[in-house]
Short mmCIF file of C-alpha atoms in Angstrom, two decimals:
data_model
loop_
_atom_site.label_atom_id
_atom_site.label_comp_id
_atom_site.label_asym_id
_atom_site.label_seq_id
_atom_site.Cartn_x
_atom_site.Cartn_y
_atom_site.Cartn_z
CA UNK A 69 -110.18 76.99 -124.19
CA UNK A 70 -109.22 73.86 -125.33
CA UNK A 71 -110.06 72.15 -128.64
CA UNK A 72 -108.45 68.55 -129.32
CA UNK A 73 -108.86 66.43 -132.54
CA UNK A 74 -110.65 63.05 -131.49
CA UNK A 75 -110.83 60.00 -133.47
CA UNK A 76 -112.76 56.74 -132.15
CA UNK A 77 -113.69 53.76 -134.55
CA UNK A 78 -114.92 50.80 -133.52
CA UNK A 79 -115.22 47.45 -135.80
CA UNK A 80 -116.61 44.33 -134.95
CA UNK A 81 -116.71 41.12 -137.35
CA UNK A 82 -118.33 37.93 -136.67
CA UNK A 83 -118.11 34.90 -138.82
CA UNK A 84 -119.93 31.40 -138.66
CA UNK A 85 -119.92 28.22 -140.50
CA UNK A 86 -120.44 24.79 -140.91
CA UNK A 87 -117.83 22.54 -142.87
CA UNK A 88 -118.53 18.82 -143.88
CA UNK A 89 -115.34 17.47 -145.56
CA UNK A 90 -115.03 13.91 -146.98
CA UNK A 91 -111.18 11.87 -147.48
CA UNK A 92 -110.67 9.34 -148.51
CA UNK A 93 -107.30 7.11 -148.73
CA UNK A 94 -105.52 3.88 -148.67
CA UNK A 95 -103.12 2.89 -146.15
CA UNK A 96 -101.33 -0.03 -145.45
CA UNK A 97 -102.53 -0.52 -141.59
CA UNK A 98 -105.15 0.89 -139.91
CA UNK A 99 -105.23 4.24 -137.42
CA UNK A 100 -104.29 4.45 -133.89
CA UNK A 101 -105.85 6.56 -131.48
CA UNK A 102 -103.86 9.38 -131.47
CA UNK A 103 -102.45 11.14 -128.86
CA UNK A 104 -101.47 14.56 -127.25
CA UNK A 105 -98.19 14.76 -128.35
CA UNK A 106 -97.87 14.91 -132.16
CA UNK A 107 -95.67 12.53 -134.54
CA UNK A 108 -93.42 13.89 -136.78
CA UNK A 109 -95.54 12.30 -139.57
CA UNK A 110 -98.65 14.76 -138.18
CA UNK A 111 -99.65 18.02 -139.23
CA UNK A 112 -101.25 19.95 -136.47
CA UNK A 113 -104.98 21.51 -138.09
CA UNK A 114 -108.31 23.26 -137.53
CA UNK A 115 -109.96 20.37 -136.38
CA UNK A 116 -107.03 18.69 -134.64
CA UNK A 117 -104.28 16.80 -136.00
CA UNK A 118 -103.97 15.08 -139.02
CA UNK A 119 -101.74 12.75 -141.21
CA UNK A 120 -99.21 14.63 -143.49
CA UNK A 121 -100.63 12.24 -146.72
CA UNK A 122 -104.19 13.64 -145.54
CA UNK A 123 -103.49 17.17 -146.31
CA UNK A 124 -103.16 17.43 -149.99
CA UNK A 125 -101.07 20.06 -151.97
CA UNK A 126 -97.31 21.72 -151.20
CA UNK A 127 -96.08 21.37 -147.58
CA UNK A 128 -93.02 22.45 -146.48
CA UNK A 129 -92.00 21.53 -142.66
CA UNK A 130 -89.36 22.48 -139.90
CA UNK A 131 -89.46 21.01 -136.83
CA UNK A 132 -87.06 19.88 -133.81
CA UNK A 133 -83.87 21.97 -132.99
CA UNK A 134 -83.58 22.64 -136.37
CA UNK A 135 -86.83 25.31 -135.95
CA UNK A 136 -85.20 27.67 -133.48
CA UNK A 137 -81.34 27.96 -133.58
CA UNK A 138 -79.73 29.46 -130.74
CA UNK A 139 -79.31 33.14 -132.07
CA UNK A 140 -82.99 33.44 -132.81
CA UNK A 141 -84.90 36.55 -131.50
CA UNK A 142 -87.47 36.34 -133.68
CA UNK A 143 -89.95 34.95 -136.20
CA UNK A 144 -88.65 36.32 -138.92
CA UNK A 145 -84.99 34.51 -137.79
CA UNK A 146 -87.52 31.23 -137.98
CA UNK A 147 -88.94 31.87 -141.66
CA UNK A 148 -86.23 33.05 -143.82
CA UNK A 149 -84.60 31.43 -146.17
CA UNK A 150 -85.90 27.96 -144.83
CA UNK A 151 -89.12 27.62 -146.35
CA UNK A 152 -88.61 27.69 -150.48
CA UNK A 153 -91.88 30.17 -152.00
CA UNK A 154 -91.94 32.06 -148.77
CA UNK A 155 -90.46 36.01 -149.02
CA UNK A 156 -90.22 37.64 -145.46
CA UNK A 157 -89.66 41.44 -145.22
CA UNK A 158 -88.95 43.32 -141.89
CA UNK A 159 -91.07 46.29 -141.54
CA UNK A 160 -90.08 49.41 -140.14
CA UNK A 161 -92.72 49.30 -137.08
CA UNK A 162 -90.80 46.34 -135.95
CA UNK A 163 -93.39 43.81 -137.69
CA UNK A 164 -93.59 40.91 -140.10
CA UNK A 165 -94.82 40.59 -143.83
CA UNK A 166 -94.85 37.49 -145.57
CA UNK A 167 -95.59 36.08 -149.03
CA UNK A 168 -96.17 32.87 -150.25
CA UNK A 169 -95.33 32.49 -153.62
CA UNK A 170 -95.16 36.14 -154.01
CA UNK A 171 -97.96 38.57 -154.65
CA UNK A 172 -102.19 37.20 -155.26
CA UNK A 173 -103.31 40.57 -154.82
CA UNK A 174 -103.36 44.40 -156.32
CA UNK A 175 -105.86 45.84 -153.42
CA UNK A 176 -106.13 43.19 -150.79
CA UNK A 177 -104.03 41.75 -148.06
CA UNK A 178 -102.01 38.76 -149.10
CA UNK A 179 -100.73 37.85 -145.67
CA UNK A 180 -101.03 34.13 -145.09
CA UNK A 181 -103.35 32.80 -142.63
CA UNK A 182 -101.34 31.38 -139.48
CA UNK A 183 -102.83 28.63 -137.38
CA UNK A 184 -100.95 28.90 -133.99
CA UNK A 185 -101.83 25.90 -131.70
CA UNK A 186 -104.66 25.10 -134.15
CA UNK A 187 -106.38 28.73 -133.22
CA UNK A 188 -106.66 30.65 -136.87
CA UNK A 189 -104.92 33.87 -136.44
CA UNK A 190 -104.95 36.52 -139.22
CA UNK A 191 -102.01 38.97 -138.55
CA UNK A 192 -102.04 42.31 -139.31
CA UNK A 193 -100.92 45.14 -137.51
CA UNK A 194 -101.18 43.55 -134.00
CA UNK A 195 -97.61 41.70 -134.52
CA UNK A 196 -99.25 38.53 -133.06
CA UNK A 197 -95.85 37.14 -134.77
CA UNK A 198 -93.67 39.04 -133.21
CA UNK A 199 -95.12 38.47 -130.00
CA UNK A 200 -93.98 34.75 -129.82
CA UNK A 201 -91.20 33.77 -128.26
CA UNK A 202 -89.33 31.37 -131.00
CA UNK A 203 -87.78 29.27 -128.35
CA UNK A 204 -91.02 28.40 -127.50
CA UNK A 205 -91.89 26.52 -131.06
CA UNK A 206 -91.84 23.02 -131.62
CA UNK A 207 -92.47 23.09 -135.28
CA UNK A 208 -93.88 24.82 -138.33
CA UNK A 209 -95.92 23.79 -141.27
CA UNK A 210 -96.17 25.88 -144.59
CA UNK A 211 -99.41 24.99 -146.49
CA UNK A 212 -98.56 26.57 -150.69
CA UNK A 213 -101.36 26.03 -152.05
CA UNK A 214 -105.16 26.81 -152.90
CA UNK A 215 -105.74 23.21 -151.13
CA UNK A 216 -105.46 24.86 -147.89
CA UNK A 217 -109.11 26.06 -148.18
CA UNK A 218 -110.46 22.98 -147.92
CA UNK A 219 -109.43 23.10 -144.53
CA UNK A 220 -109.92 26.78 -143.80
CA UNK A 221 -112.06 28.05 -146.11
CA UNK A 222 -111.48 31.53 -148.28
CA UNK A 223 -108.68 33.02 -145.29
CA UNK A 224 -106.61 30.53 -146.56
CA UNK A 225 -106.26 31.80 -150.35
CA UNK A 226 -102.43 32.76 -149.28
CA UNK A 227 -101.59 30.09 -147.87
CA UNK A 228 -101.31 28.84 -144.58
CA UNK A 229 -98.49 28.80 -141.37
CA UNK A 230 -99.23 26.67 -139.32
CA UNK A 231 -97.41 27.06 -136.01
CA UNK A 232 -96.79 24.47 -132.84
CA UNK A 233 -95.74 25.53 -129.45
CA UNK A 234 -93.58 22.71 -127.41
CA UNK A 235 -95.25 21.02 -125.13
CA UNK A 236 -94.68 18.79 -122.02
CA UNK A 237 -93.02 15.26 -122.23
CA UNK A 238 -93.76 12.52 -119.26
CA UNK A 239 -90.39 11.96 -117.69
CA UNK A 240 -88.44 14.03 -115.02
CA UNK A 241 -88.48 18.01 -114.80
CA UNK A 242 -86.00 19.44 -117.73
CA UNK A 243 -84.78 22.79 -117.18
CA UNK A 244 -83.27 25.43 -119.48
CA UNK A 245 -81.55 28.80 -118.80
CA UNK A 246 -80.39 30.72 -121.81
CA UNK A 247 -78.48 33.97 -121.19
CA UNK A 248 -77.23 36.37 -124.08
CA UNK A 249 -75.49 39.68 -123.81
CA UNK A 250 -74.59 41.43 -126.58
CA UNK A 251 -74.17 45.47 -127.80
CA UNK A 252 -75.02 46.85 -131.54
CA UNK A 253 -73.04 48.80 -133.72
CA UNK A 254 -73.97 50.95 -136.88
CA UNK A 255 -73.48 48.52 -139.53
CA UNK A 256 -73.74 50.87 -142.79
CA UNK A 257 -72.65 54.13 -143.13
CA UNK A 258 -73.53 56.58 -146.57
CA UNK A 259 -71.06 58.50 -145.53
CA UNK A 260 -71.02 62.77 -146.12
CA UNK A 261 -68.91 64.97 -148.57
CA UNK A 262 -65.79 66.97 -147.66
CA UNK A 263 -66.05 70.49 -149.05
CA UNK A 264 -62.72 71.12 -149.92
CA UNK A 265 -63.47 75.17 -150.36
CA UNK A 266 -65.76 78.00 -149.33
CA UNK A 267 -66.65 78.36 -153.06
CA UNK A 268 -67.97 74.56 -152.79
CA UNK A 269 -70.07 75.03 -149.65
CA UNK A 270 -71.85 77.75 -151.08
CA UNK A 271 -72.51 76.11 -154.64
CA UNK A 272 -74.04 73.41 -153.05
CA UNK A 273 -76.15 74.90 -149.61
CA UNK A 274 -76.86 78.35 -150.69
CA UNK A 275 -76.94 79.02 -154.99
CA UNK A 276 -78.87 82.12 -154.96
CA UNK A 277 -76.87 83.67 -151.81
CA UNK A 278 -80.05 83.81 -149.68
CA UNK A 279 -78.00 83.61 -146.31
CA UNK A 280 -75.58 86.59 -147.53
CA UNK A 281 -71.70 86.86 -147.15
CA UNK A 282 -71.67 87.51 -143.42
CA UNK A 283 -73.43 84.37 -142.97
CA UNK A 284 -70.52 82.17 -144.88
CA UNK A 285 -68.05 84.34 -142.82
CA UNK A 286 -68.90 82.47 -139.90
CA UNK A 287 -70.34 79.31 -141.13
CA UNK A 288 -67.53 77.56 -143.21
CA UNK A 289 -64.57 76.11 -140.89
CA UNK A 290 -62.88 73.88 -143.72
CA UNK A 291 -61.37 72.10 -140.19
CA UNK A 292 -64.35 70.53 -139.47
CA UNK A 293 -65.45 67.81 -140.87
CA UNK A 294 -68.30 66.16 -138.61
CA UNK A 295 -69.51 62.90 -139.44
CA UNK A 296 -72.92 62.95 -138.38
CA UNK A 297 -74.30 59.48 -138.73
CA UNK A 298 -71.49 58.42 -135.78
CA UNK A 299 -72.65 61.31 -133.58
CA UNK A 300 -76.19 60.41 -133.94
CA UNK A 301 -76.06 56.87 -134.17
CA UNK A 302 -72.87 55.96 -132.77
CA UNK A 303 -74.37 54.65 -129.01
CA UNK A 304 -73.00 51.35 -128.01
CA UNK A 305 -75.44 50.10 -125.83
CA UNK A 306 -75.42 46.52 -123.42
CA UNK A 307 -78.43 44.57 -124.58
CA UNK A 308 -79.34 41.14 -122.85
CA UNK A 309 -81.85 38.30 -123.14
CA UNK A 310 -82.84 35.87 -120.63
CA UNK A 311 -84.91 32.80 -121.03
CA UNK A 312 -85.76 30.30 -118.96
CA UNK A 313 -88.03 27.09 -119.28
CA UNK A 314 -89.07 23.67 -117.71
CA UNK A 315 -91.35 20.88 -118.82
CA UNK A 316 -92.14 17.32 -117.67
CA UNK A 317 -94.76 15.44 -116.47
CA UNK A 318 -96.29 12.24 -116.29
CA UNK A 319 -98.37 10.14 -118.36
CA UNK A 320 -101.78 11.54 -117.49
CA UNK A 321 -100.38 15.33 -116.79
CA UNK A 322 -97.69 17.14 -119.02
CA UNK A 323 -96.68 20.83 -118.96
CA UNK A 324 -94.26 23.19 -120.38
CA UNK A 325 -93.43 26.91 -118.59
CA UNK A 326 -91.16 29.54 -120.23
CA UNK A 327 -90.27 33.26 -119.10
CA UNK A 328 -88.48 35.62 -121.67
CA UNK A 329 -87.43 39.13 -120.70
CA UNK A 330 -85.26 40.99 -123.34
CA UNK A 331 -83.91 44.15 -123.26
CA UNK A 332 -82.79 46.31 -126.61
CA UNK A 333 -81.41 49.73 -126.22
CA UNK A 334 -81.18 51.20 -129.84
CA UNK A 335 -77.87 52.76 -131.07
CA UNK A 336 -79.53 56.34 -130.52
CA UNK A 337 -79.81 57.66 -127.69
CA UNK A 338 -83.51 57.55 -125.70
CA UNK A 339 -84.49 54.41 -128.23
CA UNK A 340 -85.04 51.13 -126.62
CA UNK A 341 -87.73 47.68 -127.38
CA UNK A 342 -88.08 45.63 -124.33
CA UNK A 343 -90.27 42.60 -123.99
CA UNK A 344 -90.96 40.54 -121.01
CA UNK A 345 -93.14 36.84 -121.41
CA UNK A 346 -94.47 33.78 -120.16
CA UNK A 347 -96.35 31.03 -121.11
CA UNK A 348 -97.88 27.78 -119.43
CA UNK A 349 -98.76 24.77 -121.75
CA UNK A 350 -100.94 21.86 -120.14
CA UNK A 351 -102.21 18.82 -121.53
CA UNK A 352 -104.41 16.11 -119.33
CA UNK A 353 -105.63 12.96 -120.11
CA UNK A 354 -108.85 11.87 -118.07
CA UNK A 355 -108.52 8.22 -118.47
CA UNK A 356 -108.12 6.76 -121.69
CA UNK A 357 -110.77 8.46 -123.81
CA UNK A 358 -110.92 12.34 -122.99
CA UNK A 359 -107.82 14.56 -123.35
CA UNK A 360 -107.44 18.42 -122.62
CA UNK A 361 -104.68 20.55 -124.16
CA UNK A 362 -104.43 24.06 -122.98
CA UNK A 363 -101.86 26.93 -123.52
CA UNK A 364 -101.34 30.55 -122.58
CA UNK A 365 -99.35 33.32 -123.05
CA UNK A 366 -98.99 36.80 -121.72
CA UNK A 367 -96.71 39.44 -123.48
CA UNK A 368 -95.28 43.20 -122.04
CA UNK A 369 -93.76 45.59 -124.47
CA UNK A 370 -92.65 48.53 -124.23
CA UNK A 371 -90.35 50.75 -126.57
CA UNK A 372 -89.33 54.01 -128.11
CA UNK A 373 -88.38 54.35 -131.32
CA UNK A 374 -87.75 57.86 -132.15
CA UNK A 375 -88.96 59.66 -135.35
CA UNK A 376 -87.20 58.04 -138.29
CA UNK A 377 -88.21 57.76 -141.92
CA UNK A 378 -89.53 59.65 -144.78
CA UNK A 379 -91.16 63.26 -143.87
CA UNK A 380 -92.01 66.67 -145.66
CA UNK A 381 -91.78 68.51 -142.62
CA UNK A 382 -88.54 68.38 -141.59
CA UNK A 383 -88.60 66.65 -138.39
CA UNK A 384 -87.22 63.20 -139.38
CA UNK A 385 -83.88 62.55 -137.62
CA UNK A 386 -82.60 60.33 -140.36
CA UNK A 387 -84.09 61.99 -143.40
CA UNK A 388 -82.43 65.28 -141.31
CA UNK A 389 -78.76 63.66 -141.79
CA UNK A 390 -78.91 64.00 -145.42
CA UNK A 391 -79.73 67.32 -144.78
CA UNK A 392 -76.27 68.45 -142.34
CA UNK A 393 -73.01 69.93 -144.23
CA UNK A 394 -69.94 68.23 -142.37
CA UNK A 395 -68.41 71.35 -141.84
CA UNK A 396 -70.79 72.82 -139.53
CA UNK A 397 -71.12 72.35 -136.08
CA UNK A 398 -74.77 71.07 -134.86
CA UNK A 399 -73.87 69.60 -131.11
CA UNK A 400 -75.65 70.62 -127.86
CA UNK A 401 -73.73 74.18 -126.46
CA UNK A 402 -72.67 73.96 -123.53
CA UNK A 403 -75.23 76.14 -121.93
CA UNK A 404 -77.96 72.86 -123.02
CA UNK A 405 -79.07 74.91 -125.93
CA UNK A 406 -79.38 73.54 -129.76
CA UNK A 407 -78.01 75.79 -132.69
CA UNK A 408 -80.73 76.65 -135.05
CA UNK A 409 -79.93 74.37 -138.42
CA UNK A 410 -79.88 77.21 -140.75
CA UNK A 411 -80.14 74.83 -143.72
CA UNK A 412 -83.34 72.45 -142.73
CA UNK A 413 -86.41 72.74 -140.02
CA UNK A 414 -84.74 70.48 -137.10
CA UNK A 415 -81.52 69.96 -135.58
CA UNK A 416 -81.62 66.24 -135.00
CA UNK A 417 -79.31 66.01 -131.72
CA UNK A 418 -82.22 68.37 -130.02
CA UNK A 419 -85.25 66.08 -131.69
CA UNK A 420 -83.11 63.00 -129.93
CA UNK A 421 -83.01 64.57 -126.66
CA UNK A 422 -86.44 65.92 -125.98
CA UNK A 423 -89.03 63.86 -128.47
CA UNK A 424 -90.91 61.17 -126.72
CA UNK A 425 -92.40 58.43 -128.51
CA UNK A 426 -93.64 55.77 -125.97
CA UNK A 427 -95.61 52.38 -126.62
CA UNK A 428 -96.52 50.37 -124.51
CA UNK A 429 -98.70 46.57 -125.70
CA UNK A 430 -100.03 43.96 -123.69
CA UNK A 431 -101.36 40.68 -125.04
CA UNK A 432 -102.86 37.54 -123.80
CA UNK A 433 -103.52 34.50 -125.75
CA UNK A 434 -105.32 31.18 -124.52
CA UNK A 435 -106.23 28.30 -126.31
CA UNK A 436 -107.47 24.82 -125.24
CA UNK A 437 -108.85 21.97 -127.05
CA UNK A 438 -110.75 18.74 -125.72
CA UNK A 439 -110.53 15.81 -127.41
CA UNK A 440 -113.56 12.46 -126.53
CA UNK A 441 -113.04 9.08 -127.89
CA UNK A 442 -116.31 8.23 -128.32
CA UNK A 443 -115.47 5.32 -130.40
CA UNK A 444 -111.84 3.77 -131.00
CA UNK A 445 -112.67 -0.01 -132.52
CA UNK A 446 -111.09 -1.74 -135.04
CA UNK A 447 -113.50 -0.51 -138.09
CA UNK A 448 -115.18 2.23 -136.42
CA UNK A 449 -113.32 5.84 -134.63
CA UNK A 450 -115.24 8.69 -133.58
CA UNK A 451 -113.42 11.54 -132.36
CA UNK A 452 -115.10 14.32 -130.91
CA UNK A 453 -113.45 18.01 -130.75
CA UNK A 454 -113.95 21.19 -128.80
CA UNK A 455 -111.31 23.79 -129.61
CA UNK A 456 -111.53 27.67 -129.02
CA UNK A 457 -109.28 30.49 -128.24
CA UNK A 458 -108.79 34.42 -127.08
CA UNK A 459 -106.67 36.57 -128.15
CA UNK A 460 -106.74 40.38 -126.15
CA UNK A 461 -104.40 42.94 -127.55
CA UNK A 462 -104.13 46.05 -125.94
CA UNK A 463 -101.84 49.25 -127.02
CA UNK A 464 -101.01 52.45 -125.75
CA UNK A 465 -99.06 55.17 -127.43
CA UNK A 466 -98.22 58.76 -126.67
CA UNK A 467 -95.81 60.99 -128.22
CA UNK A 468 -94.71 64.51 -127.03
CA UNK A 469 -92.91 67.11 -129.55
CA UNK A 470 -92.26 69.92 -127.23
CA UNK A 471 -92.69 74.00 -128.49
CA UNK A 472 -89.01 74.24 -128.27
CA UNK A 473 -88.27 71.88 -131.37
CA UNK A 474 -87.13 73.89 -133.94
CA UNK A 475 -89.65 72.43 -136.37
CA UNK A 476 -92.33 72.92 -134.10
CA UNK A 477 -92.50 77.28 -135.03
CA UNK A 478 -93.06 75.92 -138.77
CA UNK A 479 -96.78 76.04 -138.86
CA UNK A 480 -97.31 78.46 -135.80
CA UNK A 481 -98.51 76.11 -133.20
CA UNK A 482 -96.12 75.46 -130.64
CA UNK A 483 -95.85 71.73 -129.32
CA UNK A 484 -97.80 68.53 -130.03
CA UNK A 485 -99.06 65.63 -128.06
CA UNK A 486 -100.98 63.09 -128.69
CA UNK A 487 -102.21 59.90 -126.90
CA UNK A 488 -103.76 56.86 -128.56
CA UNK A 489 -105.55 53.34 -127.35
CA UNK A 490 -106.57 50.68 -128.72
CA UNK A 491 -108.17 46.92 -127.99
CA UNK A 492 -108.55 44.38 -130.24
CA UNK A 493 -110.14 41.10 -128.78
CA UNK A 494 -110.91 38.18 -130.98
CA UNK A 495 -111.80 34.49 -130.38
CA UNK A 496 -112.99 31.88 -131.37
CA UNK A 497 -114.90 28.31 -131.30
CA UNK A 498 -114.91 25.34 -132.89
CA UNK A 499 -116.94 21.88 -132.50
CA UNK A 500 -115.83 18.77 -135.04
CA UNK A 501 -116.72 15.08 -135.07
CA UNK A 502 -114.29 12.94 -137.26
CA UNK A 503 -115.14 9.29 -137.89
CA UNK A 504 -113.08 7.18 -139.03
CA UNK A 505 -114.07 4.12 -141.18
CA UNK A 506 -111.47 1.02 -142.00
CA UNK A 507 -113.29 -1.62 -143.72
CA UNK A 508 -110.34 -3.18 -144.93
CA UNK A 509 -106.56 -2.88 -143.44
CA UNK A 510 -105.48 -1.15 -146.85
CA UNK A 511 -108.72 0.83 -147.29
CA UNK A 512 -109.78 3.80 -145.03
CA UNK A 513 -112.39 6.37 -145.19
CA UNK A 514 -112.51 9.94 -143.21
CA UNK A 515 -114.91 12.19 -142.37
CA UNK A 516 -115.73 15.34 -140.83
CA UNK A 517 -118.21 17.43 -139.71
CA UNK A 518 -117.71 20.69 -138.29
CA UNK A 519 -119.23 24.44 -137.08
CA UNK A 520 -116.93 27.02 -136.07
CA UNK A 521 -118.10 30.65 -134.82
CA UNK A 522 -115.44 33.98 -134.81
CA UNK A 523 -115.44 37.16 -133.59
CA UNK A 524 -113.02 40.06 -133.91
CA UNK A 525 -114.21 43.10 -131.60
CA UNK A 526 -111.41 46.59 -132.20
CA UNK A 527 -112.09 49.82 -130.45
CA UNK A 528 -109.36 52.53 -131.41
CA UNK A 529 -108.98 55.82 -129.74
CA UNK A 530 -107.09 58.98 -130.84
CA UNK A 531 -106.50 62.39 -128.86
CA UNK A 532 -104.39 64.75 -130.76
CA UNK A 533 -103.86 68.74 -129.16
CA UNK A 534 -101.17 71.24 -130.46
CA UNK A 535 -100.25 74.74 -129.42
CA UNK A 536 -99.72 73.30 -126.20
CA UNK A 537 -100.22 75.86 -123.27
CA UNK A 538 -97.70 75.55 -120.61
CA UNK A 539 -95.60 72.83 -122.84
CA UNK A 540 -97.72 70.30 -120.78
CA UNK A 541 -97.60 67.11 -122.13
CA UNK A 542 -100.96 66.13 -122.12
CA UNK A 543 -103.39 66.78 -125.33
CA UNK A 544 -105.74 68.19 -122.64
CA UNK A 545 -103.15 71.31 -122.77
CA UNK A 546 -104.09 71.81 -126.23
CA UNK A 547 -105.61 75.05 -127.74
CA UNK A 548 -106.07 73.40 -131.40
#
């Protein structure tokens, strides 16, 4: 009979408000309707885009071809060391974490609130950052301060990034083809020790003489000296990226299309991250006084990362390493069998070749915003806004140790699998009116009046079976 561990949660978080807001400056002329395509001077927010000398507090800005240089693969290429108070770190998982002026909080999250295409985003686990494309950005806005609440409220409290995808220009089609092919190398080796002597072996792999004298008989071979980190990690694969995007337009219809599709095959063998993309970015003006700006984007990766990292149980391939004398011999026999590791749970060249850890994510984000002039004279502007956005996230994940692993005997239940799912879908509304009132050519006043509705909906899934009958891969096939 079969008995599988289930896990299912389900969270769902709605949030609504209404913000009034009240600025007031003085300029030196008067404001122009704006339109679809930002100014340099602009700072793309919430409820659309505003001047730079609007937003108050620290602001720090990269936009242009300076944003994305050419060997860019992702975000995190995009953020570091250009921004001064921002402190990006590379997780393991493949993800982002950033810090804006370093640490607010002992217990809570202090990720930054990023604004991508004026749709709030709050990233977490989902790698909605490493999901874009950074090709695809136009520019990026770093809000330091607490005064980025009075824009977005308490998310803001770390700060905000505030992202901008390209977007069309009128004037004939430009096209752009990027290829890259490239391979990857170990770049730091820690290296083993050379036991010079039986006597040295033994001191240091077997003090109280648990594996006996006819075990060292056998076992020393002061001619080998294996260096285990090139064995394992010493693949030298072809990766490749190839982009592609065109944009152009006229002056009442603009767009901008990429495609992405990357392949990276990691320097041990069965691990690979490969990503495929493409987006669509629209913007339509319907005479002079109502403008629509819509984007879209739909991601596909896939990947396998192994089993690295920190473990107590002795099935980590890298933690394994530290684990391997150089003077005895661990590879594959020729008959496809592993020799038992006498000294540790797992012989790491047989974890490489039969553990499967597959994920698989798709995502789709939309956005579009409609902008109404209902009023554009000389002392009066009334701008009307209508801006939403979805963002569906879907992952997969199933990972098969099978009964044969050496580690697997450890706790007496042969083989594991397990197969998880989850969907995260979250979006969002907004609905602003800014007026704009210039008494005076020196003398403006703004204001704003706003509602904005948000809902984050995540359903996670979790099958786990072990003692696997048959070795079937499937958690079904699981008698615990």
């Amino acid at each position: 009979m079969s008995r599988n561990r289930i896990d299912s949660r389900r969270s769902t978080a709605a949030v609504a408000g209404v913000v009034a807001l009240l600025l007031v400056g003085c300029h030196a002329s008067t404001n122009t309707r704006p339109t679809s395509e930002a100014s340099p001077d602009s700072v793309d927010v919430g409820y659309g885009t505003s001047a730079r000398g609007d937003v108050t507090g620290s602001i720090s800005s990269s936009s242009g071809n300076s944003t994305a240089p050419a060997n860019a693969k992702s975000m995190a290429d995009l953020l570091e060391g250009r921004f001064p108070g921002v402190e990006v770190t590379r997780l393991a998982s493949g993800g982002l974490s950033v810090r804006i002026r370093g640490q607010r909080t002992l217990r809570g999250s202090s990720e930054p609130l990023y604004v991508i295409d004026g749709i709030p985003r709050v990233a977490g686990t989902d790698g909605v950052l490493t999901d874009l494309d950074p090709r695809d950005i136009e520019s990026i806005d770093v809000l330091k301060d607490a005064a980025a609440a009075a824009i977005y409220g308490s998310r803001a409290s770390n700060g905000v990034i505030m992202i901008t995808t390209k977007r069309g220009r009128a004037g004939r089609p430009q096209f752009t083809l990027r290829q890259g092919i490239g391979t990857s190398r170990l770049a730091y080796k820690e290296g083993s020790r050379r036991f010079q002597d039986l006597a040295a072996a033994r001191a240091a792999f077997d003090p109280t003489n648990r594996f006996g004298d006819a075990f060292w008989a056998t076992a020393y071979n002061p001619a080998n000296n294996f260096s285990y980190e090139d064995l394992l990690f010493g693949e030298k694969p072809i990766n490749y990226e190839t982009s592609f995007s065109v944009s152009g337009g006229n002056e009442a219809t603009r767009y901008f299309v990429s495609a992405l599709l990357r392949r990276d095959a990691g320097i041990v063998k069965n691990t690979f991250a490969d990503k495929k993309s493409i987006r669509v970015n629209l913007d339509q003006n319907f005479g002079s006084r109502v403008t629509l700006t819509a984007g879209s984007e739909l991601v596909r990766n896939s990947a396998d990362r192994g089993l690295f990292g920190n473990d107590n149980a002795g099935n980590s391939i890298y933690y394994t390493i530290t684990k391997l004398p150089s003077f005895y011999d661990f590879r594959p026999l020729p008959d496809g069998t592993y020799p038992v590791n006498p000294f540790y749970a797992s012989n790491p060249f047989q974890t490489i070749d039969l553990l499967k850890n597959r994920e698989l994510v798709w995502r789709s984000m939309s956005n579009a915003r409609v902008q109404f002039e209902a009023l554009n004279g000389s002392t009066h502007q009334l701008r009307l806004i209508a801006q939403g956005g979805v963002d569906v996230f879907t992952q997969r994940n199933n990972v098969f140790s099978p009964p044969e692993l050496h580690y697997e005997d450890d706790d007496g239940r042969l083989g594991a699998a397990i197969g998880s799912y989850a969907q995260n879908l979250q979006y969002n509304a907004n609905l602003n009116a800014v007026h704009v009132f210039t008494p005076r050519t020196w003398l403006s006043f703004t204001s704003q009046l706003g509602t904005q509705y948000e809902v984050r909906d995540l359903d996670q899934t979790r099958t786990a079976g072990e003692n696997l009958l048959g070795g079937l891969a499937v958690p079904d096939a699981g008698t615990v």
